[in-house]
């Protein structure tokens, strides 16, 4: 609409054109008008006057446009609009209006409402045009429309549910498609009704708290809530609520996102993190978690619990010989058996490999009574697990060893309890497997001693703390030295010289025996070669005996190692005799025989050490290509006093004779023992009676003394 000034202008021009005074007023108003005003001659359309606004808005100075038509200065974006404006002017005495676009000198267009009126001035007829510039207003409107469209698009196409409600009444004002998808309600079902008429929020306490928080803080962000769809399904949603004012009404903008899938994925990840994938049993992390809960629970209720640490005996053999799929099946069967034999409130966990843990809680009674209960349970478990299983047509049997720690008697933290059950388990294995062992405080000391020893042993080789002693082997007939056994010695930095029984087992279990065993073999062969070069021993008639542990023997490249060692040390193969124990054969008889045969082909011989203490099974002894038996020193020691041991010695000697094996007695300390052996035609021996094991120089001295008496 024209401004007041414009109306005044129009009125004046229309009412009192004849007055000179009026014309002066007209000129003043013409220039003062806040709108663009243009005066053109009616007959030829030439511009006669333009106000300052025209100049500033359209970029033409007065001088440039006067005397030209609006068409000549290309003022009209669409020249047809000029024609329309003129036509309207003719048809009415009122100012005619037209929405039109004018174009500035630089090409920019302005939109506005054009008012035109024919007027009569003293010198003729004119057309007075007032252009009210609406460009900015139009632009703002367009922008608003675009933003509304954008919002509507975002509102409707959002994957989330978006709801606008009236804050005071809870009336639904707007819902989008996301809402309909999430809840199953259509927009028409809910619009106009209130949130209280639907039970979309499933949990009443959650709902009350949500409303309270909105009241208190005005907004709520990312609240996890349970919702209920139209069909009754429970949905988990993440909800945010923001205040919004629409048409002066306080409203709430609610967005809700279905996070069910996310929650399920999260739960699955959680499950995987706390369970063993093969058996689906709780893993170590979950066990530790439950254990710490149990510890405090038992403490509050003044009850006891027990931690049973189970390990399957020789499970590795099943994996190695029958393959991992069979091993896995065994573990699953064991899992099932364990699960049925404990109560629901107890936990069965798998720590990995063949290690299982059973956590028993809520045991009542005195310590002795509880120990009794746990023992009975452990024995039942052992019985159940040892039941044969049929797999792939094979009948398999596995036995477990079980270590037990009592809660809280044997520890107050999960780590302590597990460690102690493990120590007890270790004992159970040590005592011959398929057994249950209760933890006892004395075991702790043993366990930490062992740990310390393991650490010390790791450094011993590089620190040069190992050495070999040589114990002569003698033929009683002529008192001749026919060989020597290399025996490992460890000079511990603080404990002094330690006997091998203390540490060979530790090296065997930790695998250190492989590296150390290599060193022993090389060291012994070097010594043998040195003695031979010095002419102190007879290459045809001397055996250098080296003890080989089962683990060392099982190395796949053991044969090559021995061969290489003999070559580099320049020792004739036939001088080397390997002392093995029966422990070697229980692992894999065929492989043992094959390796022994290969080594025998090279000229190396074998002695079966500590004979009589192990399985002493004739079946495999017949198959093993050994050359000699060494009667264990325990029988030799008591043979002269204990008729039973005497009988054993006799039987071993007879057995060796019938298998055509040489025989040598170890641990001979007394003349009468030697006499007893000689009487049975056993002439080879090793023992303190002749000499204890000696360092190489002293052994050399001994040989020298005999060669040059
Ligand atoms: P072993 O192979 O049966 O060695 C004989 C053991 O009897 C040696 O004990 C030796 O010192 C001891 N001995 C010899 N004569 C007598 C005697 O008259 N009376 C008594 N009471 N003992 C006697 P040592 O050196 O303490 O070795 C013990 C065991 O440690 C060995 O038994 C062997 O099984 C193992 N061992 C020693 N050195 C090595 C080695 O280099 N490698 C491996 N793998 N094992 C070794
Ligand atoms: Mg030996
Ligand atoms: Mg022995």
PDB file of C-alpha atoms in Angstrom, residues 227-433:
ATOM      1  CA  UNK A 227       7.922 -48.004  24.619  1.00  0.00           C
ATOM      2  CA  UNK A 228       4.973 -50.078  23.532  1.00  0.00           C
ATOM      3  CA  UNK A 229       3.704 -50.219  19.961  1.00  0.00           C
ATOM      4  CA  UNK A 230       0.091 -50.534  18.909  1.00  0.00           C
ATOM      5  CA  UNK A 231       0.452 -54.309  18.668  1.00  0.00           C
ATOM      6  CA  UNK A 232       1.793 -54.495  22.217  1.00  0.00           C
ATOM      7  CA  UNK A 233       5.436 -55.094  21.285  1.00  0.00           C
ATOM      8  CA  UNK A 234       7.956 -53.533  23.623  1.00  0.00           C
ATOM      9  CA  UNK A 235      10.394 -51.222  21.867  1.00  0.00           C
ATOM     10  CA  UNK A 236      13.523 -49.630  23.236  1.00  0.00           C
ATOM     11  CA  UNK A 237      13.838 -45.989  22.255  1.00  0.00           C
ATOM     12  CA  UNK A 238      16.186 -43.102  22.748  1.00  0.00           C
ATOM     13  CA  UNK A 239      14.061 -40.007  23.431  1.00  0.00           C
ATOM     14  CA  UNK A 240      14.834 -36.276  23.396  1.00  0.00           C
ATOM     15  CA  UNK A 241      12.345 -33.560  24.299  1.00  0.00           C
ATOM     16  CA  UNK A 242      12.766 -29.865  23.515  1.00  0.00           C
ATOM     17  CA  UNK A 243      10.430 -26.942  24.165  1.00  0.00           C
ATOM     18  CA  UNK A 244       8.901 -25.264  21.133  1.00  0.00           C
ATOM     19  CA  UNK A 245       6.490 -22.331  20.748  1.00  0.00           C
ATOM     20  CA  UNK A 246       3.950 -22.689  17.953  1.00  0.00           C
ATOM     21  CA  UNK A 247       1.386 -19.920  17.379  1.00  0.00           C
ATOM     22  CA  UNK A 248       2.026 -18.616  20.877  1.00  0.00           C
ATOM     23  CA  UNK A 249       1.320 -22.031  22.388  1.00  0.00           C
ATOM     24  CA  UNK A 250       3.940 -23.869  24.448  1.00  0.00           C
ATOM     25  CA  UNK A 251       4.633 -27.164  22.761  1.00  0.00           C
ATOM     26  CA  UNK A 252       7.059 -30.039  23.071  1.00  0.00           C
ATOM     27  CA  UNK A 253       9.120 -31.377  20.213  1.00  0.00           C
ATOM     28  CA  UNK A 254       9.720 -35.047  20.908  1.00  0.00           C
ATOM     29  CA  UNK A 255      12.093 -37.176  18.882  1.00  0.00           C
ATOM     30  CA  UNK A 256      12.396 -40.897  19.464  1.00  0.00           C
ATOM     31  CA  UNK A 257      14.736 -43.366  17.849  1.00  0.00           C
ATOM     32  CA  UNK A 258      14.380 -47.143  17.879  1.00  0.00           C
ATOM     33  CA  UNK A 259      17.598 -48.439  19.450  1.00  0.00           C
ATOM     34  CA  UNK A 260      16.462 -52.065  19.725  1.00  0.00           C
ATOM     35  CA  UNK A 261      18.884 -53.296  17.073  1.00  0.00           C
ATOM     36  CA  UNK A 262      21.697 -51.337  18.653  1.00  0.00           C
ATOM     37  CA  UNK A 263      20.856 -52.726  22.082  1.00  0.00           C
ATOM     38  CA  UNK A 264      20.765 -56.253  20.776  1.00  0.00           C
ATOM     39  CA  UNK A 265      24.143 -55.797  19.061  1.00  0.00           C
ATOM     40  CA  UNK A 266      25.508 -54.350  22.261  1.00  0.00           C
ATOM     41  CA  UNK A 267      24.169 -57.293  24.257  1.00  0.00           C
ATOM     42  CA  UNK A 268      25.705 -59.685  21.763  1.00  0.00           C
ATOM     43  CA  UNK A 269      29.086 -58.025  22.017  1.00  0.00           C
ATOM     44  CA  UNK A 270      28.772 -58.138  25.776  1.00  0.00           C
ATOM     45  CA  UNK A 271      27.941 -61.832  25.616  1.00  0.00           C
ATOM     46  CA  UNK A 272      30.910 -62.541  23.359  1.00  0.00           C
ATOM     47  CA  UNK A 273      33.211 -60.621  25.665  1.00  0.00           C
ATOM     48  CA  UNK A 274      32.149 -62.706  28.624  1.00  0.00           C
ATOM     49  CA  UNK A 275      31.676 -66.138  27.126  1.00  0.00           C
ATOM     50  CA  UNK A 276      33.792 -68.769  25.553  1.00  0.00           C
ATOM     51  CA  UNK A 277      32.840 -69.195  21.911  1.00  0.00           C
ATOM     52  CA  UNK A 278      33.274 -72.966  21.750  1.00  0.00           C
ATOM     53  CA  UNK A 279      31.232 -73.992  24.777  1.00  0.00           C
ATOM     54  CA  UNK A 280      29.292 -70.797  25.446  1.00  0.00           C
ATOM     55  CA  UNK A 281      30.386 -71.063  29.061  1.00  0.00           C
ATOM     56  CA  UNK A 282      31.369 -67.954  31.035  1.00  0.00           C
ATOM     57  CA  UNK A 283      35.004 -67.104  30.354  1.00  0.00           C
ATOM     58  CA  UNK A 284      37.705 -65.957  32.741  1.00  0.00           C
ATOM     59  CA  UNK A 285      36.478 -62.352  32.832  1.00  0.00           C
ATOM     60  CA  UNK A 286      32.936 -63.329  33.789  1.00  0.00           C
ATOM     61  CA  UNK A 287      34.167 -65.905  36.273  1.00  0.00           C
ATOM     62  CA  UNK A 288      36.291 -63.287  38.007  1.00  0.00           C
ATOM     63  CA  UNK A 289      33.298 -60.985  38.098  1.00  0.00           C
ATOM     64  CA  UNK A 290      30.988 -63.611  39.621  1.00  0.00           C
ATOM     65  CA  UNK A 291      33.719 -64.701  41.981  1.00  0.00           C
ATOM     66  CA  UNK A 292      34.122 -61.229  43.420  1.00  0.00           C
ATOM     67  CA  UNK A 293      30.343 -60.970  43.874  1.00  0.00           C
ATOM     68  CA  UNK A 294      30.303 -64.354  45.598  1.00  0.00           C
ATOM     69  CA  UNK A 295      33.163 -63.439  47.901  1.00  0.00           C
ATOM     70  CA  UNK A 296      31.267 -60.484  49.350  1.00  0.00           C
ATOM     71  CA  UNK A 297      27.944 -62.323  49.375  1.00  0.00           C
ATOM     72  CA  UNK A 298      29.393 -65.292  51.272  1.00  0.00           C
ATOM     73  CA  UNK A 299      31.065 -62.935  53.697  1.00  0.00           C
ATOM     74  CA  UNK A 300      27.761 -61.177  54.468  1.00  0.00           C
ATOM     75  CA  UNK A 301      25.922 -64.460  54.956  1.00  0.00           C
ATOM     76  CA  UNK A 302      28.787 -66.093  56.789  1.00  0.00           C
ATOM     77  CA  UNK A 303      28.887 -69.035  54.392  1.00  0.00           C
ATOM     78  CA  UNK A 304      31.611 -70.798  52.442  1.00  0.00           C
ATOM     79  CA  UNK A 305      32.148 -71.457  48.788  1.00  0.00           C
ATOM     80  CA  UNK A 306      34.595 -73.492  46.756  1.00  0.00           C
ATOM     81  CA  UNK A 307      36.532 -72.968  43.573  1.00  0.00           C
ATOM     82  CA  UNK A 308      37.224 -76.183  41.694  1.00  0.00           C
ATOM     83  CA  UNK A 309      39.933 -75.881  39.063  1.00  0.00           C
ATOM     84  CA  UNK A 310      39.683 -78.780  36.591  1.00  0.00           C
ATOM     85  CA  UNK A 311      42.147 -79.827  33.952  1.00  0.00           C
ATOM     86  CA  UNK A 312      41.769 -82.853  31.696  1.00  0.00           C
ATOM     87  CA  UNK A 313      44.629 -85.317  31.919  1.00  0.00           C
ATOM     88  CA  UNK A 314      46.582 -85.783  28.686  1.00  0.00           C
ATOM     89  CA  UNK A 315      44.013 -83.802  26.705  1.00  0.00           C
ATOM     90  CA  UNK A 316      46.803 -82.664  24.403  1.00  0.00           C
ATOM     91  CA  UNK A 317      47.158 -86.231  23.134  1.00  0.00           C
ATOM     92  CA  UNK A 318      43.540 -86.292  22.024  1.00  0.00           C
ATOM     93  CA  UNK A 319      44.072 -83.080  20.075  1.00  0.00           C
ATOM     94  CA  UNK A 320      47.376 -84.252  18.634  1.00  0.00           C
ATOM     95  CA  UNK A 321      46.365 -87.749  17.686  1.00  0.00           C
ATOM     96  CA  UNK A 322      42.660 -87.406  16.811  1.00  0.00           C
ATOM     97  CA  UNK A 323      42.606 -83.799  15.640  1.00  0.00           C
ATOM     98  CA  UNK A 324      41.097 -80.590  16.944  1.00  0.00           C
ATOM     99  CA  UNK A 325      37.495 -81.279  15.851  1.00  0.00           C
ATOM    100  CA  UNK A 326      37.470 -84.360  18.087  1.00  0.00           C
ATOM    101  CA  UNK A 327      39.135 -82.361  20.852  1.00  0.00           C
ATOM    102  CA  UNK A 328      36.411 -79.720  20.518  1.00  0.00           C
ATOM    103  CA  UNK A 329      33.678 -82.341  20.726  1.00  0.00           C
ATOM    104  CA  UNK A 330      35.251 -83.736  23.884  1.00  0.00           C
ATOM    105  CA  UNK A 331      35.253 -80.262  25.426  1.00  0.00           C
ATOM    106  CA  UNK A 332      31.575 -79.814  24.559  1.00  0.00           C
ATOM    107  CA  UNK A 333      30.652 -83.147  26.122  1.00  0.00           C
ATOM    108  CA  UNK A 334      32.637 -82.264  29.231  1.00  0.00           C
ATOM    109  CA  UNK A 335      30.818 -78.925  29.343  1.00  0.00           C
ATOM    110  CA  UNK A 336      27.426 -80.608  29.181  1.00  0.00           C
ATOM    111  CA  UNK A 337      28.382 -83.075  31.911  1.00  0.00           C
ATOM    112  CA  UNK A 338      29.636 -80.320  34.169  1.00  0.00           C
ATOM    113  CA  UNK A 339      26.553 -78.206  33.628  1.00  0.00           C
ATOM    114  CA  UNK A 340      24.116 -80.942  34.604  1.00  0.00           C
ATOM    115  CA  UNK A 341      26.030 -81.813  37.731  1.00  0.00           C
ATOM    116  CA  UNK A 342      26.028 -78.415  39.421  1.00  0.00           C
ATOM    117  CA  UNK A 343      23.159 -76.330  40.773  1.00  0.00           C
ATOM    118  CA  UNK A 344      21.747 -73.404  38.834  1.00  0.00           C
ATOM    119  CA  UNK A 345      23.352 -70.879  41.166  1.00  0.00           C
ATOM    120  CA  UNK A 346      26.815 -72.356  40.637  1.00  0.00           C
ATOM    121  CA  UNK A 347      29.034 -71.230  37.797  1.00  0.00           C
ATOM    122  CA  UNK A 348      30.856 -73.428  35.315  1.00  0.00           C
ATOM    123  CA  UNK A 349      33.473 -71.482  33.367  1.00  0.00           C
ATOM    124  CA  UNK A 350      36.075 -72.361  30.780  1.00  0.00           C
ATOM    125  CA  UNK A 351      39.385 -70.590  31.070  1.00  0.00           C
ATOM    126  CA  UNK A 352      40.703 -71.885  27.782  1.00  0.00           C
ATOM    127  CA  UNK A 353      42.156 -75.116  26.476  1.00  0.00           C
ATOM    128  CA  UNK A 354      41.078 -77.967  28.717  1.00  0.00           C
ATOM    129  CA  UNK A 355      40.840 -75.823  31.845  1.00  0.00           C
ATOM    130  CA  UNK A 356      37.457 -75.504  33.520  1.00  0.00           C
ATOM    131  CA  UNK A 357      36.446 -73.885  36.776  1.00  0.00           C
ATOM    132  CA  UNK A 358      33.390 -74.671  38.868  1.00  0.00           C
ATOM    133  CA  UNK A 359      32.349 -72.055  41.406  1.00  0.00           C
ATOM    134  CA  UNK A 360      30.191 -73.507  44.178  1.00  0.00           C
ATOM    135  CA  UNK A 361      28.507 -71.134  46.590  1.00  0.00           C
ATOM    136  CA  UNK A 362      26.472 -71.179  49.775  1.00  0.00           C
ATOM    137  CA  UNK A 363      28.099 -74.093  51.605  1.00  0.00           C
ATOM    138  CA  UNK A 364      27.125 -74.426  55.261  1.00  0.00           C
ATOM    139  CA  UNK A 365      28.942 -76.065  58.138  1.00  0.00           C
ATOM    140  CA  UNK A 366      32.345 -76.173  59.769  1.00  0.00           C
ATOM    141  CA  UNK A 367      35.449 -76.072  57.625  1.00  0.00           C
ATOM    142  CA  UNK A 368      35.855 -79.828  57.982  1.00  0.00           C
ATOM    143  CA  UNK A 369      32.243 -80.439  56.981  1.00  0.00           C
ATOM    144  CA  UNK A 370      32.550 -78.155  53.977  1.00  0.00           C
ATOM    145  CA  UNK A 371      35.761 -79.855  52.891  1.00  0.00           C
ATOM    146  CA  UNK A 372      33.930 -83.166  53.081  1.00  0.00           C
ATOM    147  CA  UNK A 373      31.040 -81.850  50.969  1.00  0.00           C
ATOM    148  CA  UNK A 374      33.408 -80.437  48.354  1.00  0.00           C
ATOM    149  CA  UNK A 375      35.437 -83.622  48.209  1.00  0.00           C
ATOM    150  CA  UNK A 376      32.310 -85.672  47.618  1.00  0.00           C
ATOM    151  CA  UNK A 377      31.216 -83.290  44.882  1.00  0.00           C
ATOM    152  CA  UNK A 378      34.659 -83.316  43.248  1.00  0.00           C
ATOM    153  CA  UNK A 379      34.724 -87.109  43.289  1.00  0.00           C
ATOM    154  CA  UNK A 380      31.265 -87.247  41.756  1.00  0.00           C
ATOM    155  CA  UNK A 381      32.444 -84.866  39.041  1.00  0.00           C
ATOM    156  CA  UNK A 382      35.516 -86.956  38.374  1.00  0.00           C
ATOM    157  CA  UNK A 383      33.415 -90.072  38.109  1.00  0.00           C
ATOM    158  CA  UNK A 384      30.989 -88.413  35.746  1.00  0.00           C
ATOM    159  CA  UNK A 385      33.631 -86.881  33.506  1.00  0.00           C
ATOM    160  CA  UNK A 386      35.536 -90.148  33.301  1.00  0.00           C
ATOM    161  CA  UNK A 387      32.521 -91.946  31.813  1.00  0.00           C
ATOM    162  CA  UNK A 388      33.534 -93.179  28.357  1.00  0.00           C
ATOM    163  CA  UNK A 389      32.313 -91.159  25.382  1.00  0.00           C
ATOM    164  CA  UNK A 390      31.721 -92.378  21.854  1.00  0.00           C
ATOM    165  CA  UNK A 391      33.067 -90.046  19.208  1.00  0.00           C
ATOM    166  CA  UNK A 392      33.420 -90.845  15.515  1.00  0.00           C
ATOM    167  CA  UNK A 393      33.026 -94.493  16.396  1.00  0.00           C
ATOM    168  CA  UNK A 394      35.897 -94.215  18.860  1.00  0.00           C
ATOM    169  CA  UNK A 395      35.522 -94.898  22.520  1.00  0.00           C
ATOM    170  CA  UNK A 396      37.305 -92.152  24.420  1.00  0.00           C
ATOM    171  CA  UNK A 397      37.875 -91.627  28.077  1.00  0.00           C
ATOM    172  CA  UNK A 398      39.262 -88.567  29.771  1.00  0.00           C
ATOM    173  CA  UNK A 399      39.960 -88.111  33.447  1.00  0.00           C
ATOM    174  CA  UNK A 400      40.229 -84.773  35.177  1.00  0.00           C
ATOM    175  CA  UNK A 401      42.563 -83.557  37.886  1.00  0.00           C
ATOM    176  CA  UNK A 402      40.926 -81.139  40.289  1.00  0.00           C
ATOM    177  CA  UNK A 403      42.456 -78.491  42.537  1.00  0.00           C
ATOM    178  CA  UNK A 404      40.204 -76.920  45.158  1.00  0.00           C
ATOM    179  CA  UNK A 405      40.400 -73.617  47.010  1.00  0.00           C
ATOM    180  CA  UNK A 406      37.869 -72.794  49.722  1.00  0.00           C
ATOM    181  CA  UNK A 407      36.219 -69.375  49.918  1.00  0.00           C
ATOM    182  CA  UNK A 408      37.106 -67.463  52.050  1.00  0.00           C
ATOM    183  CA  UNK A 409      39.582 -69.814  53.806  1.00  0.00           C
ATOM    184  CA  UNK A 410      42.115 -69.799  50.969  1.00  0.00           C
ATOM    185  CA  UNK A 411      41.877 -66.243  49.715  1.00  0.00           C
ATOM    186  CA  UNK A 412      39.911 -63.051  49.796  1.00  0.00           C
ATOM    187  CA  UNK A 413      40.358 -61.921  46.196  1.00  0.00           C
ATOM    188  CA  UNK A 414      39.355 -63.668  42.975  1.00  0.00           C
ATOM    189  CA  UNK A 415      42.959 -63.694  41.741  1.00  0.00           C
ATOM    190  CA  UNK A 416      44.259 -65.248  44.953  1.00  0.00           C
ATOM    191  CA  UNK A 417      41.594 -67.925  45.008  1.00  0.00           C
ATOM    192  CA  UNK A 418      42.113 -68.863  41.391  1.00  0.00           C
ATOM    193  CA  UNK A 419      45.863 -68.994  41.853  1.00  0.00           C
ATOM    194  CA  UNK A 420      45.526 -71.248  44.878  1.00  0.00           C
ATOM    195  CA  UNK A 421      43.078 -73.591  43.201  1.00  0.00           C
ATOM    196  CA  UNK A 422      45.609 -73.737  40.358  1.00  0.00           C
ATOM    197  CA  UNK A 423      48.430 -74.567  42.768  1.00  0.00           C
ATOM    198  CA  UNK A 424      46.337 -77.388  44.236  1.00  0.00           C
ATOM    199  CA  UNK A 425      45.564 -78.600  40.716  1.00  0.00           C
ATOM    200  CA  UNK A 426      49.251 -78.655  39.929  1.00  0.00           C
ATOM    201  CA  UNK A 427      49.748 -80.859  42.959  1.00  0.00           C
ATOM    202  CA  UNK A 428      46.942 -83.171  41.899  1.00  0.00           C
ATOM    203  CA  UNK A 429      48.655 -83.604  38.522  1.00  0.00           C
ATOM    204  CA  UNK A 430      51.980 -84.122  40.161  1.00  0.00           C
ATOM    205  CA  UNK A 431      50.643 -86.863  42.361  1.00  0.00           C
ATOM    206  CA  UNK A 432      49.686 -88.966  39.385  1.00  0.00           C
ATOM    207  CA  UNK A 433      46.605 -87.225  37.936  1.00  0.00           C
TER     208      UNK A 433
END
